[in-house]
XYZ file of C-alpha atoms in Angstrom:
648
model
C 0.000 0.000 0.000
C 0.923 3.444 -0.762
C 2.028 5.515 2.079
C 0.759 8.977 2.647
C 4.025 10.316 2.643
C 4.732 9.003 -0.699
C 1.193 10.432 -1.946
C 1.875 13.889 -0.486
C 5.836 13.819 -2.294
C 6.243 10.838 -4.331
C 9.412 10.147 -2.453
C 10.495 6.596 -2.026
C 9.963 4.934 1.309
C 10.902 2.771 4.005
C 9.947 0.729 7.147
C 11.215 -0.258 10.134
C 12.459 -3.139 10.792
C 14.460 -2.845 8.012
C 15.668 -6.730 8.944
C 12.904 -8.194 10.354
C 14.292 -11.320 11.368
C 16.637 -11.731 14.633
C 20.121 -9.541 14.452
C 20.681 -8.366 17.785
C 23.568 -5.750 18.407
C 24.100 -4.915 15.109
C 26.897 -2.659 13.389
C 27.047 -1.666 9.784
C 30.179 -1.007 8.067
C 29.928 1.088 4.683
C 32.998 0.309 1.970
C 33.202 0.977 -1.606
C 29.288 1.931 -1.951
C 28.139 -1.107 -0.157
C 27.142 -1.935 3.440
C 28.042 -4.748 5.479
C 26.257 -5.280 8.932
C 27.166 -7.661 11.288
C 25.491 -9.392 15.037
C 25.898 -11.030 18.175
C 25.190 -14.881 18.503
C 25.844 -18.164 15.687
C 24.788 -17.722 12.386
C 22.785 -20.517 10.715
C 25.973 -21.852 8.993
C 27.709 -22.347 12.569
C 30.407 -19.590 12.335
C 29.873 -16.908 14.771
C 28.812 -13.165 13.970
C 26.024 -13.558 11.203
C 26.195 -11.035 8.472
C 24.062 -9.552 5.891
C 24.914 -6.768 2.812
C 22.948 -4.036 1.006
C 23.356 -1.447 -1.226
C 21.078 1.105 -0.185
C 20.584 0.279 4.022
C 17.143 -0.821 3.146
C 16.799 -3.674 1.199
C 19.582 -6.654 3.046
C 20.203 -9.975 1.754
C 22.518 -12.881 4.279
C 25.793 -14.072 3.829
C 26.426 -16.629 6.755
C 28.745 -15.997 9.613
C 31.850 -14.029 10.026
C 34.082 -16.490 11.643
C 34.336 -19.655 12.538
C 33.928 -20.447 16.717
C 37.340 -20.495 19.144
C 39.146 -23.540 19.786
C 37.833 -23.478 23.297
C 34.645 -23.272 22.212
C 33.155 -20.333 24.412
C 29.480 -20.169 24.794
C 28.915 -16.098 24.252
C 30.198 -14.137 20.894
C 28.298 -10.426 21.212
C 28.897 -7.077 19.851
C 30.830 -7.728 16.237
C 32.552 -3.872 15.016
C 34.413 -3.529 11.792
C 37.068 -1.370 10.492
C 38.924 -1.247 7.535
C 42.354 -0.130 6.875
C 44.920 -0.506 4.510
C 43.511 -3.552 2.754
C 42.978 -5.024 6.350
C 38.889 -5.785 7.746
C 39.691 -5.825 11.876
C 36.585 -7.408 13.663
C 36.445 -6.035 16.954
C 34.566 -9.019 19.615
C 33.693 -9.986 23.125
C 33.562 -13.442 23.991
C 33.194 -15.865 27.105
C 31.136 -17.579 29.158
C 28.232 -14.280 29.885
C 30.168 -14.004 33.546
C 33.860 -13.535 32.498
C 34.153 -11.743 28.989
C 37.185 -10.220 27.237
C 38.213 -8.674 23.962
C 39.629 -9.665 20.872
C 40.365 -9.003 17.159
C 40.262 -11.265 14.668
C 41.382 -10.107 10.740
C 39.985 -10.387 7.222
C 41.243 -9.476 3.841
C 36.901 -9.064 2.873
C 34.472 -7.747 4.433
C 32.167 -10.568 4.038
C 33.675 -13.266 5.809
C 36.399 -15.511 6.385
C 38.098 -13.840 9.663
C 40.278 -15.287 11.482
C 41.510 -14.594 15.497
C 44.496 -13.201 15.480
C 45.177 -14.406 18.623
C 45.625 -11.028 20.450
C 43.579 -10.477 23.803
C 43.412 -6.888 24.230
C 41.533 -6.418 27.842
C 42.721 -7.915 31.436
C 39.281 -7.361 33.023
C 37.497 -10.028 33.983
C 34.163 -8.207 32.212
C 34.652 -6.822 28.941
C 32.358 -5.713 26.373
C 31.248 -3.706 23.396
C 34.542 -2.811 21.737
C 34.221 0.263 19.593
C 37.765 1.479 17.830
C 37.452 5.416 16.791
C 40.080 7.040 14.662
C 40.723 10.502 15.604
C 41.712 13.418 12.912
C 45.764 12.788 13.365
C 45.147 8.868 12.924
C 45.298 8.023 16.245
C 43.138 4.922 17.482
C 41.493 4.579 20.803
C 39.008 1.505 21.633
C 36.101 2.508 23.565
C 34.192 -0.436 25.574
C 32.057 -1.538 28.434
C 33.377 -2.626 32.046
C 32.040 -3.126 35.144
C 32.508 -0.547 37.984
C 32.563 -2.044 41.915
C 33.631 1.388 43.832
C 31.177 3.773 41.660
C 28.488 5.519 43.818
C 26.164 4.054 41.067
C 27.321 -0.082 40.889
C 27.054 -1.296 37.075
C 28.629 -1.643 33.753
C 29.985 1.760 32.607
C 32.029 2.439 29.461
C 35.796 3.460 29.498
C 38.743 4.518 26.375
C 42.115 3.448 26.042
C 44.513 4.445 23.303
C 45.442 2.066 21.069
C 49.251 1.410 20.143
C 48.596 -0.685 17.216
C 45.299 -2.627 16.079
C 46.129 -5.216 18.311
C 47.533 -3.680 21.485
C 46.299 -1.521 23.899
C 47.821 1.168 26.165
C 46.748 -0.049 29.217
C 45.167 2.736 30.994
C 41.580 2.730 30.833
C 39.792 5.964 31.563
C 36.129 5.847 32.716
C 33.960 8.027 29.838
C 30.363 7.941 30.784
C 29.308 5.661 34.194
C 25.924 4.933 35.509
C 24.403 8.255 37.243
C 20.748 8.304 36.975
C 17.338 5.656 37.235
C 16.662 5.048 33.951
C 19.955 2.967 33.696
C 19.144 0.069 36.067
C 19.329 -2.767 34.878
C 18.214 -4.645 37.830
C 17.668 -3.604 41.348
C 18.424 -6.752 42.988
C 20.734 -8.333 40.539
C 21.678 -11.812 42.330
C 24.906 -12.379 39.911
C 26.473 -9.308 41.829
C 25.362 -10.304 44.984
C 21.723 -9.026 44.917
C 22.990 -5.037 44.837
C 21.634 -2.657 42.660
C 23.256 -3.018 39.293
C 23.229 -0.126 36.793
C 24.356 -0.453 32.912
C 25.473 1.825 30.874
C 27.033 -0.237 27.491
C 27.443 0.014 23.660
C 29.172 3.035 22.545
C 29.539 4.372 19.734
C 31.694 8.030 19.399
C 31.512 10.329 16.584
C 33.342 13.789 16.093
C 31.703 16.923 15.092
C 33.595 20.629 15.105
C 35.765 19.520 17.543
C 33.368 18.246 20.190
C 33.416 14.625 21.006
C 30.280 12.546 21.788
C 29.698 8.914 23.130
C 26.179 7.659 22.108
C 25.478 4.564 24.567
C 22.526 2.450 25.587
C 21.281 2.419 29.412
C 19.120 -0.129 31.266
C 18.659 -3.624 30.879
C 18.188 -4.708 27.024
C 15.389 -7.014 27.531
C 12.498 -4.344 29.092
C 10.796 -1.508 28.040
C 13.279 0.618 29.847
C 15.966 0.509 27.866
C 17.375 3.173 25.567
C 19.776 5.396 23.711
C 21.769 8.744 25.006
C 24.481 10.483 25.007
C 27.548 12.267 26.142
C 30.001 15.001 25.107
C 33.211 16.045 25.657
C 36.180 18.239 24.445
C 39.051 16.253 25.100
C 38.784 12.330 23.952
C 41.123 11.394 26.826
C 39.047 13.714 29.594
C 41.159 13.443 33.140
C 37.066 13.709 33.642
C 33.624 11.953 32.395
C 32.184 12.944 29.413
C 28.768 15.076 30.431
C 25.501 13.239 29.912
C 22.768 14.773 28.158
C 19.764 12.605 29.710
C 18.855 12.343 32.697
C 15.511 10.030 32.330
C 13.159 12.485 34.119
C 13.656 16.301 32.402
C 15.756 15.027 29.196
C 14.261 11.809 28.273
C 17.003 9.481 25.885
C 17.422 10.106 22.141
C 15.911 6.867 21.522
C 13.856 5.237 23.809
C 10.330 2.772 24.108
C 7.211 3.979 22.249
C 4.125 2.460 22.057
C 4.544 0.492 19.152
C 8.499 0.463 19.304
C 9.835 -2.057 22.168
C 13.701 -1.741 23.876
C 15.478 0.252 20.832
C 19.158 -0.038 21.699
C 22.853 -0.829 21.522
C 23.295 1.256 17.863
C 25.911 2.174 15.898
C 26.108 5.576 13.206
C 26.638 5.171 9.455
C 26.946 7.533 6.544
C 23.457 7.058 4.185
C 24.548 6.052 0.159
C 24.737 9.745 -0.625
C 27.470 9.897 1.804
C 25.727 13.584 3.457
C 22.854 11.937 5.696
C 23.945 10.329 8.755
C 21.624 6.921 10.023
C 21.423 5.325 13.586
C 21.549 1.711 13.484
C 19.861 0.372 16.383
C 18.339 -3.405 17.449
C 14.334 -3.461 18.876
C 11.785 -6.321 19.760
C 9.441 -8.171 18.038
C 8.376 -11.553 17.799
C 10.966 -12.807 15.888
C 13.971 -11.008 18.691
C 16.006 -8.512 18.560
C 15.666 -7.043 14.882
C 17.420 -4.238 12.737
C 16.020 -1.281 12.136
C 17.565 2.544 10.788
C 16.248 6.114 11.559
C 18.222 9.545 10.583
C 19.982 11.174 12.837
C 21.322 14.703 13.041
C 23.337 17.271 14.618
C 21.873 21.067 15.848
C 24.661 22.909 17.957
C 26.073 20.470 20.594
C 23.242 18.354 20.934
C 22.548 15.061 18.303
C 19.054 13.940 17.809
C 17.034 11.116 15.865
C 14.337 11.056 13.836
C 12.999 8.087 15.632
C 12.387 5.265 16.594
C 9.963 5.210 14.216
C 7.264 3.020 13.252
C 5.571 4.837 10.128
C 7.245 5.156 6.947
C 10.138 7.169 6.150
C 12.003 8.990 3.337
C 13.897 6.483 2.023
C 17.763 7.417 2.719
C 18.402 9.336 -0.719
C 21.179 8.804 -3.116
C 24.087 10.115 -4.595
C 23.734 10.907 -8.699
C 26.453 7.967 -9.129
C 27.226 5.005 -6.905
C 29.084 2.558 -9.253
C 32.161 3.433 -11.164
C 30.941 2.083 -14.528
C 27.682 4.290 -14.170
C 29.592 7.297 -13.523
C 31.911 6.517 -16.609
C 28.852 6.218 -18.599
C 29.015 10.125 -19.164
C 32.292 10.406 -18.722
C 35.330 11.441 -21.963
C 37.985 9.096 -21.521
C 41.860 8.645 -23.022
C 44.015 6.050 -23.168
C 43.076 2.386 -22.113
C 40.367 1.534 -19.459
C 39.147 -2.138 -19.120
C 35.365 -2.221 -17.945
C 34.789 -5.998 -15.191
C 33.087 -6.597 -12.179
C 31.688 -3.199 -11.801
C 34.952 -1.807 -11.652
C 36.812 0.216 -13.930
C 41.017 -0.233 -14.463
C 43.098 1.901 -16.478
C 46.424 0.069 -18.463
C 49.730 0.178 -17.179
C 51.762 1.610 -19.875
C 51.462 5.588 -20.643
C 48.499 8.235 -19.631
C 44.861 7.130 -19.064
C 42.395 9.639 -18.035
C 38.837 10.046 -16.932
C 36.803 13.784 -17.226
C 33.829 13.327 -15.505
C 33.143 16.557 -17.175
C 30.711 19.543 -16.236
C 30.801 19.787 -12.334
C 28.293 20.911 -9.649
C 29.632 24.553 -8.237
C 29.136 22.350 -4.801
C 29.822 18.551 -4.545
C 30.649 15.804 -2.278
C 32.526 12.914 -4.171
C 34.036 9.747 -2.746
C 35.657 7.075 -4.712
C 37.395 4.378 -3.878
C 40.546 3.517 -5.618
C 43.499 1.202 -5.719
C 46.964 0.226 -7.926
C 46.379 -3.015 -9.912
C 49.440 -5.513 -10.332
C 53.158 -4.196 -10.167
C 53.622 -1.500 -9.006
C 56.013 0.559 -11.500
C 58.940 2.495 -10.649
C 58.227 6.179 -12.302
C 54.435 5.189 -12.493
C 51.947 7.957 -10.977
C 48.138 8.224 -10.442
C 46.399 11.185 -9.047
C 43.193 13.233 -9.234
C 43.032 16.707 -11.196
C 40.878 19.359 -10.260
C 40.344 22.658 -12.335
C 39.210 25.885 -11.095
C 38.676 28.467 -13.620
C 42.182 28.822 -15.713
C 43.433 26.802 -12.464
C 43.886 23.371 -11.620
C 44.713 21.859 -8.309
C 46.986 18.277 -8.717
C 46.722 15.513 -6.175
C 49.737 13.263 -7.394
C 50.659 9.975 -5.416
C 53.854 8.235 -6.480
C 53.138 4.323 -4.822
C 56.691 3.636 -5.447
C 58.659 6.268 -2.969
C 55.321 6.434 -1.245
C 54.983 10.141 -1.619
C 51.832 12.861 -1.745
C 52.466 15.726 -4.082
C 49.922 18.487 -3.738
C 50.272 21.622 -6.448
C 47.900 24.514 -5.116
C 47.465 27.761 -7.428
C 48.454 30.570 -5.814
C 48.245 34.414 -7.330
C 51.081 34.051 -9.638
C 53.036 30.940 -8.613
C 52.289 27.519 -7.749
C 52.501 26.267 -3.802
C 53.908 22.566 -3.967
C 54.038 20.510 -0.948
C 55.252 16.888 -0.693
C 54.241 14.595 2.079
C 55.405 11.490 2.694
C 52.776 8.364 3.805
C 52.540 6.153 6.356
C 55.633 3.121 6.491
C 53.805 0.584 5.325
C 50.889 2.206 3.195
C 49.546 -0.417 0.581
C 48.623 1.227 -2.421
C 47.510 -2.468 -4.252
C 44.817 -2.266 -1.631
C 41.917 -0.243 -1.784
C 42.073 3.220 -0.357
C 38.897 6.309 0.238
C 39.768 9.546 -1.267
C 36.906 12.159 -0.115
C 36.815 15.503 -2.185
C 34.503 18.237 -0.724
C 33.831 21.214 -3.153
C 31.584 24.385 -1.773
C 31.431 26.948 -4.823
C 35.732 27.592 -3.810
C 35.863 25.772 -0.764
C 38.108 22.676 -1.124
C 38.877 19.489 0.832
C 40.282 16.403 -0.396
C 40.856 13.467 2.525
C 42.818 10.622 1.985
C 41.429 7.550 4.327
C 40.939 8.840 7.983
C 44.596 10.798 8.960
C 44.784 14.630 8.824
C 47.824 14.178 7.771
C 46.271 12.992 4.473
C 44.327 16.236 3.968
C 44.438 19.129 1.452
C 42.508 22.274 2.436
C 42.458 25.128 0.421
C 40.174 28.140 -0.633
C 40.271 28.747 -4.532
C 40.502 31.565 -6.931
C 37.407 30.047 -8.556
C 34.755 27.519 -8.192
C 36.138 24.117 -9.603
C 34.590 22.933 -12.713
C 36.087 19.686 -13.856
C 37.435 16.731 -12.010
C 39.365 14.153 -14.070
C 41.212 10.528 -12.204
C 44.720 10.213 -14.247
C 47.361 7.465 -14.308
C 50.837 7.805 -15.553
C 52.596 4.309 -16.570
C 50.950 2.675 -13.778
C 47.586 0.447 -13.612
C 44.264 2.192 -11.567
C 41.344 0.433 -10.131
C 38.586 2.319 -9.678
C 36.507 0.576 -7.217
C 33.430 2.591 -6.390
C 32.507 6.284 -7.036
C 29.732 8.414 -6.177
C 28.937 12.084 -6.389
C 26.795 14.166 -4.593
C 25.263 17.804 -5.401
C 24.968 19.648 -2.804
C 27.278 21.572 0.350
C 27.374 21.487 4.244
C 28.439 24.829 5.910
C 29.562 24.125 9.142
C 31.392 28.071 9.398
C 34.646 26.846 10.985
C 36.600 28.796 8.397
C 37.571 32.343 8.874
C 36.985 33.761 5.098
C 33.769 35.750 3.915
C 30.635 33.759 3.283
C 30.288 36.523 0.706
C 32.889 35.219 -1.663
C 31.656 31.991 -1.137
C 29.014 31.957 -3.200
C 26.543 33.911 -0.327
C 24.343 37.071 -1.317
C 23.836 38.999 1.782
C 21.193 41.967 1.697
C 22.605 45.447 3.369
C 20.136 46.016 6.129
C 22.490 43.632 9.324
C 25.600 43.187 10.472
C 27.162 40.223 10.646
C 30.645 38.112 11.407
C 31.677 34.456 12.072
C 32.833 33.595 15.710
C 33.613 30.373 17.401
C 31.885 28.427 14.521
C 29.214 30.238 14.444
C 27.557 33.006 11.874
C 26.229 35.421 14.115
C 24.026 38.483 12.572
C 22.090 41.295 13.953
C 18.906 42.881 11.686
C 16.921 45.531 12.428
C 14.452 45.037 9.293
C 14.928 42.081 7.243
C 18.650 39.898 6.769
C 18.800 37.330 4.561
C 21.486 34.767 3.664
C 20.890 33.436 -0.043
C 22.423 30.869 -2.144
C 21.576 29.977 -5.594
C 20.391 26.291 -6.167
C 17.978 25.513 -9.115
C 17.158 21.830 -8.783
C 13.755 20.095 -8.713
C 14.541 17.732 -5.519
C 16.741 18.515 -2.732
C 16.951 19.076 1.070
C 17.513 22.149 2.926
C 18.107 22.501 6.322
C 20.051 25.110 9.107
C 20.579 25.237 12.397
C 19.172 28.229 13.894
C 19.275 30.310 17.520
C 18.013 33.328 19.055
C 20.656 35.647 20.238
C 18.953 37.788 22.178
C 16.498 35.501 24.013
C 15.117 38.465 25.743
C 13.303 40.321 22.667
C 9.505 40.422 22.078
C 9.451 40.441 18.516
C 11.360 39.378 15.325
C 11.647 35.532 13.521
C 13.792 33.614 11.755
C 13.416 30.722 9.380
C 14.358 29.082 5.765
C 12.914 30.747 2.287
C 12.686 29.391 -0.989
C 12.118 31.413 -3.854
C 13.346 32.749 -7.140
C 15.317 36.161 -7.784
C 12.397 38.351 -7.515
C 9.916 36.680 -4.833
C 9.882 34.161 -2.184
C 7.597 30.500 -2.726
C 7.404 29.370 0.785
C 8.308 31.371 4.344
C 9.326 28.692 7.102
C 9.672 30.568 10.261
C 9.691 30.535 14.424
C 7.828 33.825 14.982
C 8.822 34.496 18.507
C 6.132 36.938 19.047
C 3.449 34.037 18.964
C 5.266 31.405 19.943
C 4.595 29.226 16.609
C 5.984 27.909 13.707
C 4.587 29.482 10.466
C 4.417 28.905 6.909
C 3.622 31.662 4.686
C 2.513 33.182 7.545
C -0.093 30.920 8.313
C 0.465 29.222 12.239
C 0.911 25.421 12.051
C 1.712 24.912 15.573
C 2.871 26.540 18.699
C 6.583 25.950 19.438
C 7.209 22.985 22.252
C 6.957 24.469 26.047
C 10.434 22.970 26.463
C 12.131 24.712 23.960
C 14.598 26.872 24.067
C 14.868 29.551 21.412
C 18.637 30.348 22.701
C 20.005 26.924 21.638
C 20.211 25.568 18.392
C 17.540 23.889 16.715
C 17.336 22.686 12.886
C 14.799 23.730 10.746
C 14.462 21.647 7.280
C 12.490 21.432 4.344
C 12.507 18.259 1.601
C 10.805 19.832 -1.446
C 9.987 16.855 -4.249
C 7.155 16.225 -6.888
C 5.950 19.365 -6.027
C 5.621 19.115 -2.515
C 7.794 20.381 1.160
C 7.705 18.722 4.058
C 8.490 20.696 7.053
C 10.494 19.505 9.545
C 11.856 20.947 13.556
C 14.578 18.766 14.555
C 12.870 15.322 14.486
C 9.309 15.703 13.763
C 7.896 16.453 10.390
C 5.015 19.112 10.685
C 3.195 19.152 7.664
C 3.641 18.794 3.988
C 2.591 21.589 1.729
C 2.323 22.925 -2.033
C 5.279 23.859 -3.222
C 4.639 23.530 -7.608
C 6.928 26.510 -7.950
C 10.508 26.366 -9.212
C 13.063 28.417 -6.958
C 16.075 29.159 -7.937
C 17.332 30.158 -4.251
C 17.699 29.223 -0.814
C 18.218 31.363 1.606
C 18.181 31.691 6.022
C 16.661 34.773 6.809
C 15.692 36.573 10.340
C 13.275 39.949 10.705
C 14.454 42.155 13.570
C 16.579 40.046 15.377
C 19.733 38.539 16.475
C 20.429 35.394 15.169
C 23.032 32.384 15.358
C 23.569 29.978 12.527
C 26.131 26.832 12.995
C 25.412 24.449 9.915
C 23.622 25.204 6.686
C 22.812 22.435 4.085
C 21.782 22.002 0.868
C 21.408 18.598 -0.589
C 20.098 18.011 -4.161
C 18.316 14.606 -3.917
């Protein structure tokens, strides 16, 4: 049956479960434009760590188990993680007999099976669980995981982070992150396995970094009632002398992700980007019949606060796409020279003279990752590299696998800036390897795998137009590549949104500070940027500055050069959120108009859905073409920390 959603907008949906049958714990890894998720417990072939794969987070298909069982033959496998690195798949485990648990690591050269233990133990507590390995900007790895606490004022399972000297060997000096402090995670109040004290847990983290902040989602409670859910800590520093502050308490802040009627114990998640590689999706287990089952919401970011769309139980927006997912699609359009070879959905270039690919007219804003690798020998004056051209400019990203060396060539005024960096001992350029170029109108940023050190960040002359892969006497494989229109603006750099592709009308003030864009208008200020497309996403997070005032709102316009379509706007005067100036709902008692909160609009077949944070207010009309998109606020002082644009 046709949902309303897809009546009102004719976008594609989804519904929860999105794996209806039992995968408790699960995690979802995402490499070369295809997702991998992986459980607790035996699969049905008798390996451990059951997995299934999908291309689009929706629709999964199973592939058996992950590994075969220990020698020893321990009863418990739970909590599976994956991460990939330089042609290595390291599978993150707990294991043991439920009482005594520890971690381990077992390696792959695929991500869809056949690991094997490495024989590395990398905890000495007696209870260890939920390993979760986070790679910070300058490469370094810590492993985040669950342990039990006896001399806490609150007794449980609490999480903890320890830096990791290589994938296989930890520091050794745990520091507690985020330990049981409130009600809501009990587990049980008389658990008899800990000699009949109160037992709290607090389990399953998962740690993402955004503008410098660093935050620890976790589950609290016991995972097989109605109490148990999903929060969330922050903190500045990833090895805090200090916890990491909670955001929920269970009473005034309820968890991100908690029991609703018809959604039972959603828990124990982990965060993956969607396939256009912008949205951001909460993996999470829930109940039904058949277990503990999969299921996927959205999740976002508005100031220092995360939130979910979810759990939800109605259908969705399916996640949306990027304009090309598979190499051989995006070649399809694509000029060509020299000699590519077309197999396996992969593309590879010969290894004897130039080969290029010009994947031609360009987006002024884009977000492209590909995935690429050397094929056979590697040759001794053979290059590959990625081409960028900005105006009469170009910006060269040249690796040389032999001497293992980065050459960057930057356009300056009137001479060239060259850099050369030299890679990681040990980097394997026959495996395959993420290259992530980010392009807002002259904004550029180009990150190899997950180092800083790997990064190219420059602001350009002009807007780039062209993008071309090249190889120089040396063999290419171009694994996966997809492209996305669109741009985030998070303002953490210090240059002019106004030569950024930003119009800015005369009657504010405004400057960037601390990450923010912060603007003062007596009449009317508006932000605009030009984006003509049919289908796309808009969204900002917005704040009153002065909290105080009477008067004055601020919202998201589309329109066209001369007029505005549709006016979505907090009117602080009434209260309400408004569209066209008509009321569709008072704002929440709770809310606070001084922090951040994210307005969005998806417009498609002629319709906009309306969105504050994680509810979806009402879809309207919206048959009109603009041309423009633009954050506006009437007689106010406002505070803007992300703006994005997606076309979809």
């Amino acid at each position: 049956m046709m949902s309303s959603l897809q009546k009102d907008s004719g976008l594609k949906t989804y519904l929860n479960p999105v794996y209806p049958k039992s995968f408790p714990d699960p995690f979802v890894l995402k490499f070369a434009g295809e997702y991998f998720g992986y459980c607790t417990g035996f699969a049905q072939d008798g390996n451990v760590f059951g997995m299934i794969r999908s291309k689009d987070l929706v629709h999964w298909s199973a592939l058996g188990g992950a590994m075969a069982p220990l020698k020893n033959s321990p009863p418990y496998y739970w909590a599976p993680e994956v991460v990939y690195d330089n042609g290595k798949f390291y599978l993150y485990y707990s294991v043991g007999n439920e009482t005594l648990m520890e971690l381990r690591v077992a390696v792959s050269d695929r991500p869809d099976g056949g690991f094997v233990d490495s024989g590395h133990r990398l905890t000495t507590e007696e209870f260890a669980i939920d390993a979760h390995l986070f790679v910070d900007d300058d490469g370094s790895k810590y492993l985040f995981y669950a342990t039990d606490f006896f001399d806490h004022t609150h007794l449980g399972t609490g999480t903890v982070v320890d830096r990791m000297v290589d994938w296989f060997t930890l520091e050794g000096n745990p520091r507690p992150v985020t330990r049981a402090k409130y009600d809501w995670q009990v587990y049980d109040p008389n658990r008899k396995e800990k000699g009949g004290v109160r037992w709290h847990t607090v389990e399953g983290p998962a740690v993402l970094k955004r503008k410098g902040l660093y935050y620890e989602m976790f589950s609290g409670g016991n995972w097989q009632n109605t109490t148990y859910g999903v929060s969330f800590a922050v903190s500045e520093r990833i090895q805090n002398p200090d916890e990491w502050q909670q955001f929920c308490d269970g009473e005034n802040v309820l968890p991100v992700l908690r029991t609703l009627p018809e959604v039972i114990g959603p828990g124990h998640n982990c965060v993956v980007r969607g396939p256009n590689n912008r949205e951001l999706f909460c993996i999470y287990h829930r109940w039904t019949d058949e277990g503990r089952v999969m299921a996927i919401d959205r999740m976002d970011f508005a100031g220092d606060r995360l939130f979910l769309v979810g759990a939800t139980d109605t259908p969705q927006p399916a996640p949306f796409f990027a304009g090309s997912a598979r190499a051989n699609e995006a070649l399809s359009n694509s000029l060509t020279s020299g000699e590519w070879v077309f197999e396996n959905q992969s593309t590879r270039s010969a290894n004897s003279g130039r080969c290029d690919i010009d994947f031609g007219a360009l987006p002024e804003s884009f977000l492209c990752e590909l995935t690429l690798q050397c094929v056979g020998d590697l040759t001794d004056n053979g290059s590959i590299g990625v081409h960028l051209r900005a105006g009469g400019d170009s910006v060269n990203l040249t690796f040389h696998p032999v001497s293992n060396v980065m050459r960057i060539e930057l356009p300056e005024v009137s001479t060239r800036l060259t850099s050369i960096c030299k890679l990681s001992e040990g980097f394997d350029w026959t495996a395959p390897h993420l290259l992530r170029i980010e392009v807002d109108y002259r904004s550029l940023n180009i990150r190899l795998d997950q180092a800083a050190m790997r990064k190219v960040k420059t602001f350009l002359a002009a807007p780039v137009d062209s993008l071309s892969i090249v190889s120089d006497d040396q063999s290419i494989g171009l694994v996966s590549f997809e492209l996305t229109e669109g741009f985030e603006e998070l303002f953490e750099d210090p240059y002019p949104i106004t030569e950024n592709g930003w119009e800015v009308t005369d009657e504010c003030s405004f400057n960037i500070e601390n990450g923010e864009l912060r603007m003062e208008s007596i009449a009317d200020f508006r932000a605009r940027r030009y984006w003509a497309a049919d289908s796309f996403e808009f969204a900002a997070n917005l704040r009153f500055l002065d909290t105080e005032g009477t008067t004055g709102d601020f919202g998201l316009l589309l329109g066209d050069a001369a007029s505005d379509f549709m006016r979505f706007a907090v009117d602080r005067a009434t209260s309400s959120l408004q569209v066209n100036g008509e009321s569709i709902g008072q704002l929440p008692h709770d809310l606070a108009i001084g922090k951040y909160h994210q307005l969005r609009i998806i417009r498609t077949g002629g319709r906009a859905l309306c969105y504050l944070d994680d509810a979806l207010l009402r879809a309207f009309p919206a048959t009109d073409s603009p041309t423009h998109c633009s954050v506006f606020c009437t007689r106010a002082q406002l505070g803007i920390e992300m703006v994005r644009i997606t076309t979809i």
